[in-house]
RNA sequence: GUGCUCGUAGCUCAACGGCAGAGCGCUGGUUUGUGGCACCAGAGGUUGCGGGUUCGAAACCCGUCGAGCACCCCA
């Protein structure tokens, strides 16, 4: 056991600069979610192990599992979707459907860590429980588009597809359902390994050369969503489930457009597979061109999961924002707030003026400003100004004997060096004016 | 869980078997009513950790912890 302080692998401390960005992200997302009427939900970090088992396919080996002191078999939350299903089943009589809920919290997966991939990671989930309408899918697309835009992203695209489109491609290519899993995974890598790479993988899983060509042609379709959907519709003419999926995507896009989603913010991408086994309908994920960072969010429609807990079918659609990834990308792109928490730094001119200067700090806080000041009444003024500037605080307040005698106070803009004089009583008003300028 | 790469001052890196260094940053001073520029001085290291090879290890070998890359998968 090492005595050296260290955090657990894959789990991070968020120091103030990082935490301020995190809170900015969460605050922005909440504001958007609530604009659509989504209501907050919190569930515990720990669940009964059996609640999580049997829902996630072969990824269950990543679940953190242990026994508590009473011998209960417990597991750490793996995502926020299964807990949602549990809550819906448990409180059915108290919930009015359809129910829009959001949840912000950490989930845990025992994965090998990598950039943008942590063992403790934070997600903000939004889901609409109890509606199979394409309008619900569209609302999710609208929420995520609004949210990423509100955060300042101007380079993202939401990739859209449908489980039954990929299914249809597999069926018309003559693949049986059992072989399809590997085929989906190969197709999903198109962007990463290119058409030739996908072809190699498909051939290795026993797909005929002829089928490879048809699959590659279909999943490589690009262009505006209507022409992609038309091409898919023609190619999958014999497959009823795929046709239904295409109609469903069209309805979703019509509604999303009406809800204000611009056409350059989404793209129909037949290659999109998504691993989580519980998706049944529309699937989506949002990506940015740079920096390289997987998907910023992902999700889709899962109509059967909640039914595993509740005794009735509860169609649900939702997504999860990856807060750590949003954070890492925004940091690299220089997005979000910078600098210190405080708006203004009040200096103490000398020990004799300490009381008068601290009273200014009090006055500003009462007026709603975030105010910091030195704790050393004999600290040199120059040092205080340097400290304030280094901490990223934009303004400093100075009041020495001359100003005090005149009943005035000086506000210094630490970026430009410009100074403004105000009557002491008008400090808050004056500062507000400068800050808005 | 598989296969790799990398851990040296607060940060970015150098030294690559022979005295652990530079730039930036930090502290103090030139400057006791105003920070940023300049100059001067200073502090700061068990070279991630543990073991081994060697006259000698930051360097080579083994292990371990951490970060990252490709798988796998996903936020």
JSON list of C-alpha atoms in Angstrom, two decimals, chain A residues 101-262:
[
{"chain": "A", "resi": 101, "resn": "UNK", "atom": "CA", "xyz": [-36.93, 13.39, -17.07]},
{"chain": "A", "resi": 102, "resn": "UNK", "atom": "CA", "xyz": [-33.30, 14.40, -16.93]},
{"chain": "A", "resi": 103, "resn": "UNK", "atom": "CA", "xyz": [-30.56, 13.10, -14.67]},
{"chain": "A", "resi": 104, "resn": "UNK", "atom": "CA", "xyz": [-27.01, 14.26, -14.09]},
{"chain": "A", "resi": 105, "resn": "UNK", "atom": "CA", "xyz": [-24.59, 11.95, -12.36]},
{"chain": "A", "resi": 106, "resn": "UNK", "atom": "CA", "xyz": [-21.68, 9.56, -12.47]},
{"chain": "A", "resi": 107, "resn": "UNK", "atom": "CA", "xyz": [-21.66, 6.04, -13.83]},
{"chain": "A", "resi": 108, "resn": "UNK", "atom": "CA", "xyz": [-18.95, 3.42, -13.43]},
{"chain": "A", "resi": 109, "resn": "UNK", "atom": "CA", "xyz": [-17.41, 0.95, -15.84]},
{"chain": "A", "resi": 110, "resn": "UNK", "atom": "CA", "xyz": [-14.28, -1.11, -15.24]},
{"chain": "A", "resi": 111, "resn": "UNK", "atom": "CA", "xyz": [-12.79, -0.43, -18.64]},
{"chain": "A", "resi": 112, "resn": "UNK", "atom": "CA", "xyz": [-9.25, 0.08, -19.76]},
{"chain": "A", "resi": 113, "resn": "UNK", "atom": "CA", "xyz": [-8.92, 3.85, -19.65]},
{"chain": "A", "resi": 114, "resn": "UNK", "atom": "CA", "xyz": [-8.22, 6.05, -22.64]},
{"chain": "A", "resi": 115, "resn": "UNK", "atom": "CA", "xyz": [-8.74, 9.62, -23.71]},
{"chain": "A", "resi": 116, "resn": "UNK", "atom": "CA", "xyz": [-12.38, 10.53, -23.17]},
{"chain": "A", "resi": 117, "resn": "UNK", "atom": "CA", "xyz": [-12.97, 7.18, -21.54]},
{"chain": "A", "resi": 118, "resn": "UNK", "atom": "CA", "xyz": [-12.94, 6.99, -17.77]},
{"chain": "A", "resi": 119, "resn": "UNK", "atom": "CA", "xyz": [-13.99, 4.50, -15.13]},
{"chain": "A", "resi": 120, "resn": "UNK", "atom": "CA", "xyz": [-15.99, 7.16, -13.32]},
{"chain": "A", "resi": 121, "resn": "UNK", "atom": "CA", "xyz": [-17.72, 9.32, -15.90]},
{"chain": "A", "resi": 122, "resn": "UNK", "atom": "CA", "xyz": [-20.51, 11.84, -15.75]},
{"chain": "A", "resi": 123, "resn": "UNK", "atom": "CA", "xyz": [-23.52, 11.89, -17.99]},
{"chain": "A", "resi": 124, "resn": "UNK", "atom": "CA", "xyz": [-26.55, 14.09, -18.39]},
{"chain": "A", "resi": 125, "resn": "UNK", "atom": "CA", "xyz": [-29.43, 11.95, -19.59]},
{"chain": "A", "resi": 126, "resn": "UNK", "atom": "CA", "xyz": [-32.71, 13.16, -21.08]},
{"chain": "A", "resi": 127, "resn": "UNK", "atom": "CA", "xyz": [-35.46, 10.66, -21.79]},
{"chain": "A", "resi": 128, "resn": "UNK", "atom": "CA", "xyz": [-39.13, 10.68, -22.69]},
{"chain": "A", "resi": 129, "resn": "UNK", "atom": "CA", "xyz": [-40.85, 7.67, -21.15]},
{"chain": "A", "resi": 130, "resn": "UNK", "atom": "CA", "xyz": [-44.16, 6.35, -22.42]},
{"chain": "A", "resi": 131, "resn": "UNK", "atom": "CA", "xyz": [-44.44, 7.60, -25.98]},
{"chain": "A", "resi": 132, "resn": "UNK", "atom": "CA", "xyz": [-43.75, 5.80, -29.23]},
{"chain": "A", "resi": 133, "resn": "UNK", "atom": "CA", "xyz": [-44.50, 8.90, -31.29]},
{"chain": "A", "resi": 134, "resn": "UNK", "atom": "CA", "xyz": [-41.85, 10.09, -33.73]},
{"chain": "A", "resi": 135, "resn": "UNK", "atom": "CA", "xyz": [-42.53, 13.52, -32.25]},
{"chain": "A", "resi": 136, "resn": "UNK", "atom": "CA", "xyz": [-40.84, 12.28, -29.07]},
{"chain": "A", "resi": 137, "resn": "UNK", "atom": "CA", "xyz": [-37.77, 11.18, -31.04]},
{"chain": "A", "resi": 138, "resn": "UNK", "atom": "CA", "xyz": [-37.78, 14.57, -32.76]},
{"chain": "A", "resi": 139, "resn": "UNK", "atom": "CA", "xyz": [-38.01, 16.38, -29.43]},
{"chain": "A", "resi": 140, "resn": "UNK", "atom": "CA", "xyz": [-34.89, 14.57, -28.26]},
{"chain": "A", "resi": 141, "resn": "UNK", "atom": "CA", "xyz": [-33.06, 15.66, -31.42]},
{"chain": "A", "resi": 142, "resn": "UNK", "atom": "CA", "xyz": [-34.24, 19.22, -30.84]},
{"chain": "A", "resi": 143, "resn": "UNK", "atom": "CA", "xyz": [-33.13, 19.22, -27.20]},
{"chain": "A", "resi": 144, "resn": "UNK", "atom": "CA", "xyz": [-29.66, 17.98, -28.01]},
{"chain": "A", "resi": 145, "resn": "UNK", "atom": "CA", "xyz": [-29.27, 20.45, -30.87]},
{"chain": "A", "resi": 146, "resn": "UNK", "atom": "CA", "xyz": [-30.35, 23.33, -28.65]},
{"chain": "A", "resi": 147, "resn": "UNK", "atom": "CA", "xyz": [-28.10, 22.14, -25.85]},
{"chain": "A", "resi": 148, "resn": "UNK", "atom": "CA", "xyz": [-24.93, 21.81, -27.93]},
{"chain": "A", "resi": 149, "resn": "UNK", "atom": "CA", "xyz": [-25.66, 25.16, -29.55]},
{"chain": "A", "resi": 150, "resn": "UNK", "atom": "CA", "xyz": [-26.19, 26.81, -26.17]},
{"chain": "A", "resi": 151, "resn": "UNK", "atom": "CA", "xyz": [-22.82, 25.46, -25.07]},
{"chain": "A", "resi": 152, "resn": "UNK", "atom": "CA", "xyz": [-21.26, 27.24, -28.04]},
{"chain": "A", "resi": 153, "resn": "UNK", "atom": "CA", "xyz": [-20.66, 24.34, -30.42]},
{"chain": "A", "resi": 154, "resn": "UNK", "atom": "CA", "xyz": [-20.86, 25.36, -34.07]},
{"chain": "A", "resi": 155, "resn": "UNK", "atom": "CA", "xyz": [-19.18, 22.35, -35.64]},
{"chain": "A", "resi": 156, "resn": "UNK", "atom": "CA", "xyz": [-21.27, 19.36, -34.58]},
{"chain": "A", "resi": 157, "resn": "UNK", "atom": "CA", "xyz": [-23.42, 16.95, -36.55]},
{"chain": "A", "resi": 158, "resn": "UNK", "atom": "CA", "xyz": [-25.95, 14.51, -35.17]},
{"chain": "A", "resi": 159, "resn": "UNK", "atom": "CA", "xyz": [-25.78, 11.21, -37.02]},
{"chain": "A", "resi": 160, "resn": "UNK", "atom": "CA", "xyz": [-29.20, 9.56, -37.34]},
{"chain": "A", "resi": 161, "resn": "UNK", "atom": "CA", "xyz": [-30.16, 6.04, -38.21]},
{"chain": "A", "resi": 162, "resn": "UNK", "atom": "CA", "xyz": [-32.53, 3.29, -37.23]},
{"chain": "A", "resi": 163, "resn": "UNK", "atom": "CA", "xyz": [-31.90, -0.22, -36.00]},
{"chain": "A", "resi": 164, "resn": "UNK", "atom": "CA", "xyz": [-34.06, -1.70, -38.73]},
{"chain": "A", "resi": 165, "resn": "UNK", "atom": "CA", "xyz": [-32.18, 0.04, -41.51]},
{"chain": "A", "resi": 166, "resn": "UNK", "atom": "CA", "xyz": [-29.01, -1.84, -40.64]},
{"chain": "A", "resi": 167, "resn": "UNK", "atom": "CA", "xyz": [-31.17, -4.91, -40.09]},
{"chain": "A", "resi": 168, "resn": "UNK", "atom": "CA", "xyz": [-32.68, -4.48, -43.55]},
{"chain": "A", "resi": 169, "resn": "UNK", "atom": "CA", "xyz": [-29.27, -4.11, -45.14]},
{"chain": "A", "resi": 170, "resn": "UNK", "atom": "CA", "xyz": [-28.19, -7.36, -43.51]},
{"chain": "A", "resi": 171, "resn": "UNK", "atom": "CA", "xyz": [-31.37, -9.15, -44.59]},
{"chain": "A", "resi": 172, "resn": "UNK", "atom": "CA", "xyz": [-31.29, -8.10, -48.25]},
{"chain": "A", "resi": 173, "resn": "UNK", "atom": "CA", "xyz": [-27.63, -9.09, -48.32]},
{"chain": "A", "resi": 174, "resn": "UNK", "atom": "CA", "xyz": [-28.67, -12.58, -47.32]},
{"chain": "A", "resi": 175, "resn": "UNK", "atom": "CA", "xyz": [-27.10, -12.60, -43.86]},
{"chain": "A", "resi": 176, "resn": "UNK", "atom": "CA", "xyz": [-28.71, -14.49, -41.01]},
{"chain": "A", "resi": 177, "resn": "UNK", "atom": "CA", "xyz": [-29.45, -12.64, -37.79]},
{"chain": "A", "resi": 178, "resn": "UNK", "atom": "CA", "xyz": [-26.77, -14.52, -35.89]},
{"chain": "A", "resi": 179, "resn": "UNK", "atom": "CA", "xyz": [-23.94, -13.31, -38.14]},
{"chain": "A", "resi": 180, "resn": "UNK", "atom": "CA", "xyz": [-25.30, -9.79, -38.23]},
{"chain": "A", "resi": 181, "resn": "UNK", "atom": "CA", "xyz": [-23.68, -8.56, -34.99]},
{"chain": "A", "resi": 182, "resn": "UNK", "atom": "CA", "xyz": [-20.15, -8.78, -36.35]},
{"chain": "A", "resi": 183, "resn": "UNK", "atom": "CA", "xyz": [-21.29, -7.23, -39.59]},
{"chain": "A", "resi": 184, "resn": "UNK", "atom": "CA", "xyz": [-22.79, -4.23, -37.78]},
{"chain": "A", "resi": 185, "resn": "UNK", "atom": "CA", "xyz": [-19.59, -3.67, -35.88]},
{"chain": "A", "resi": 186, "resn": "UNK", "atom": "CA", "xyz": [-17.54, -3.80, -39.07]},
{"chain": "A", "resi": 187, "resn": "UNK", "atom": "CA", "xyz": [-19.87, -1.32, -40.77]},
{"chain": "A", "resi": 188, "resn": "UNK", "atom": "CA", "xyz": [-19.76, 1.06, -37.82]},
{"chain": "A", "resi": 189, "resn": "UNK", "atom": "CA", "xyz": [-16.01, 1.40, -38.32]},
{"chain": "A", "resi": 190, "resn": "UNK", "atom": "CA", "xyz": [-16.39, 2.81, -41.81]},
{"chain": "A", "resi": 191, "resn": "UNK", "atom": "CA", "xyz": [-15.16, 6.27, -40.84]},
{"chain": "A", "resi": 192, "resn": "UNK", "atom": "CA", "xyz": [-12.21, 4.82, -39.01]},
{"chain": "A", "resi": 193, "resn": "UNK", "atom": "CA", "xyz": [-10.87, 2.10, -41.29]},
{"chain": "A", "resi": 194, "resn": "UNK", "atom": "CA", "xyz": [-12.36, 3.10, -44.65]},
{"chain": "A", "resi": 195, "resn": "UNK", "atom": "CA", "xyz": [-14.29, 1.04, -47.21]},
{"chain": "A", "resi": 196, "resn": "UNK", "atom": "CA", "xyz": [-11.41, -1.34, -47.87]},
{"chain": "A", "resi": 197, "resn": "UNK", "atom": "CA", "xyz": [-11.00, -2.05, -44.18]},
{"chain": "A", "resi": 198, "resn": "UNK", "atom": "CA", "xyz": [-14.70, -2.76, -43.83]},
{"chain": "A", "resi": 199, "resn": "UNK", "atom": "CA", "xyz": [-14.59, -5.01, -46.88]},
{"chain": "A", "resi": 200, "resn": "UNK", "atom": "CA", "xyz": [-11.74, -7.02, -45.38]},
{"chain": "A", "resi": 201, "resn": "UNK", "atom": "CA", "xyz": [-13.60, -7.45, -42.12]},
{"chain": "A", "resi": 202, "resn": "UNK", "atom": "CA", "xyz": [-16.82, -8.43, -43.86]},
{"chain": "A", "resi": 203, "resn": "UNK", "atom": "CA", "xyz": [-15.05, -11.00, -46.03]},
{"chain": "A", "resi": 204, "resn": "UNK", "atom": "CA", "xyz": [-13.40, -12.40, -42.91]},
{"chain": "A", "resi": 205, "resn": "UNK", "atom": "CA", "xyz": [-16.82, -12.93, -41.33]},
{"chain": "A", "resi": 206, "resn": "UNK", "atom": "CA", "xyz": [-17.86, -14.92, -44.37]},
{"chain": "A", "resi": 207, "resn": "UNK", "atom": "CA", "xyz": [-19.84, -12.34, -46.31]},
{"chain": "A", "resi": 208, "resn": "UNK", "atom": "CA", "xyz": [-19.81, -12.90, -50.06]},
{"chain": "A", "resi": 209, "resn": "UNK", "atom": "CA", "xyz": [-18.06, -10.41, -52.33]},
{"chain": "A", "resi": 210, "resn": "UNK", "atom": "CA", "xyz": [-21.35, -9.57, -53.95]},
{"chain": "A", "resi": 211, "resn": "UNK", "atom": "CA", "xyz": [-23.03, -8.86, -50.62]},
{"chain": "A", "resi": 212, "resn": "UNK", "atom": "CA", "xyz": [-20.02, -6.76, -49.55]},
{"chain": "A", "resi": 213, "resn": "UNK", "atom": "CA", "xyz": [-20.47, -4.49, -52.54]},
{"chain": "A", "resi": 214, "resn": "UNK", "atom": "CA", "xyz": [-24.15, -3.95, -51.81]},
{"chain": "A", "resi": 215, "resn": "UNK", "atom": "CA", "xyz": [-23.55, -3.33, -48.12]},
{"chain": "A", "resi": 216, "resn": "UNK", "atom": "CA", "xyz": [-20.71, -0.91, -48.75]},
{"chain": "A", "resi": 217, "resn": "UNK", "atom": "CA", "xyz": [-22.71, 0.97, -51.32]},
{"chain": "A", "resi": 218, "resn": "UNK", "atom": "CA", "xyz": [-25.62, 1.41, -48.93]},
{"chain": "A", "resi": 219, "resn": "UNK", "atom": "CA", "xyz": [-23.68, 2.41, -45.83]},
{"chain": "A", "resi": 220, "resn": "UNK", "atom": "CA", "xyz": [-21.52, 4.83, -47.78]},
{"chain": "A", "resi": 221, "resn": "UNK", "atom": "CA", "xyz": [-24.51, 6.86, -48.94]},
{"chain": "A", "resi": 222, "resn": "UNK", "atom": "CA", "xyz": [-24.14, 10.51, -48.12]},
{"chain": "A", "resi": 223, "resn": "UNK", "atom": "CA", "xyz": [-25.74, 13.77, -49.05]},
{"chain": "A", "resi": 224, "resn": "UNK", "atom": "CA", "xyz": [-28.94, 15.38, -47.87]},
{"chain": "A", "resi": 225, "resn": "UNK", "atom": "CA", "xyz": [-31.13, 13.20, -45.73]},
{"chain": "A", "resi": 226, "resn": "UNK", "atom": "CA", "xyz": [-34.01, 12.92, -48.19]},
{"chain": "A", "resi": 227, "resn": "UNK", "atom": "CA", "xyz": [-31.85, 11.57, -51.01]},
{"chain": "A", "resi": 228, "resn": "UNK", "atom": "CA", "xyz": [-30.13, 9.11, -48.66]},
{"chain": "A", "resi": 229, "resn": "UNK", "atom": "CA", "xyz": [-33.49, 7.88, -47.41]},
{"chain": "A", "resi": 230, "resn": "UNK", "atom": "CA", "xyz": [-34.81, 7.59, -50.97]},
{"chain": "A", "resi": 231, "resn": "UNK", "atom": "CA", "xyz": [-31.82, 5.55, -52.05]},
{"chain": "A", "resi": 232, "resn": "UNK", "atom": "CA", "xyz": [-32.20, 3.30, -49.02]},
{"chain": "A", "resi": 233, "resn": "UNK", "atom": "CA", "xyz": [-35.90, 2.91, -49.70]},
{"chain": "A", "resi": 234, "resn": "UNK", "atom": "CA", "xyz": [-35.23, 1.75, -53.24]},
{"chain": "A", "resi": 235, "resn": "UNK", "atom": "CA", "xyz": [-32.43, -0.60, -52.24]},
{"chain": "A", "resi": 236, "resn": "UNK", "atom": "CA", "xyz": [-34.41, -2.13, -49.37]},
{"chain": "A", "resi": 237, "resn": "UNK", "atom": "CA", "xyz": [-37.65, -2.35, -51.34]},
{"chain": "A", "resi": 238, "resn": "UNK", "atom": "CA", "xyz": [-38.44, -5.90, -50.32]},
{"chain": "A", "resi": 239, "resn": "UNK", "atom": "CA", "xyz": [-37.95, -5.47, -46.60]},
{"chain": "A", "resi": 240, "resn": "UNK", "atom": "CA", "xyz": [-41.01, -4.28, -44.73]},
{"chain": "A", "resi": 241, "resn": "UNK", "atom": "CA", "xyz": [-39.32, -3.55, -41.43]},
{"chain": "A", "resi": 242, "resn": "UNK", "atom": "CA", "xyz": [-36.71, -1.40, -43.16]},
{"chain": "A", "resi": 243, "resn": "UNK", "atom": "CA", "xyz": [-39.41, 0.45, -45.08]},
{"chain": "A", "resi": 244, "resn": "UNK", "atom": "CA", "xyz": [-41.22, 1.16, -41.82]},
{"chain": "A", "resi": 245, "resn": "UNK", "atom": "CA", "xyz": [-37.96, 2.39, -40.32]},
{"chain": "A", "resi": 246, "resn": "UNK", "atom": "CA", "xyz": [-37.39, 4.76, -43.24]},
{"chain": "A", "resi": 247, "resn": "UNK", "atom": "CA", "xyz": [-40.90, 6.16, -42.92]},
{"chain": "A", "resi": 248, "resn": "UNK", "atom": "CA", "xyz": [-40.31, 6.57, -39.18]},
{"chain": "A", "resi": 249, "resn": "UNK", "atom": "CA", "xyz": [-37.06, 8.49, -39.76]},
{"chain": "A", "resi": 250, "resn": "UNK", "atom": "CA", "xyz": [-38.83, 10.74, -42.27]},
{"chain": "A", "resi": 251, "resn": "UNK", "atom": "CA", "xyz": [-41.51, 11.56, -39.70]},
{"chain": "A", "resi": 252, "resn": "UNK", "atom": "CA", "xyz": [-38.88, 12.26, -37.08]},
{"chain": "A", "resi": 253, "resn": "UNK", "atom": "CA", "xyz": [-37.03, 14.61, -39.42]},
{"chain": "A", "resi": 254, "resn": "UNK", "atom": "CA", "xyz": [-40.21, 16.49, -40.36]},
{"chain": "A", "resi": 255, "resn": "UNK", "atom": "CA", "xyz": [-41.04, 17.07, -36.70]},
{"chain": "A", "resi": 256, "resn": "UNK", "atom": "CA", "xyz": [-37.47, 17.96, -35.77]},
{"chain": "A", "resi": 257, "resn": "UNK", "atom": "CA", "xyz": [-37.34, 20.49, -38.56]},
{"chain": "A", "resi": 258, "resn": "UNK", "atom": "CA", "xyz": [-40.56, 22.05, -37.29]},
{"chain": "A", "resi": 259, "resn": "UNK", "atom": "CA", "xyz": [-38.97, 22.21, -33.82]},
{"chain": "A", "resi": 260, "resn": "UNK", "atom": "CA", "xyz": [-36.15, 24.29, -35.25]},
{"chain": "A", "resi": 261, "resn": "UNK", "atom": "CA", "xyz": [-33.39, 21.76, -35.97]},
{"chain": "A", "resi": 262, "resn": "UNK", "atom": "CA", "xyz": [-31.41, 23.12, -38.95]}
]
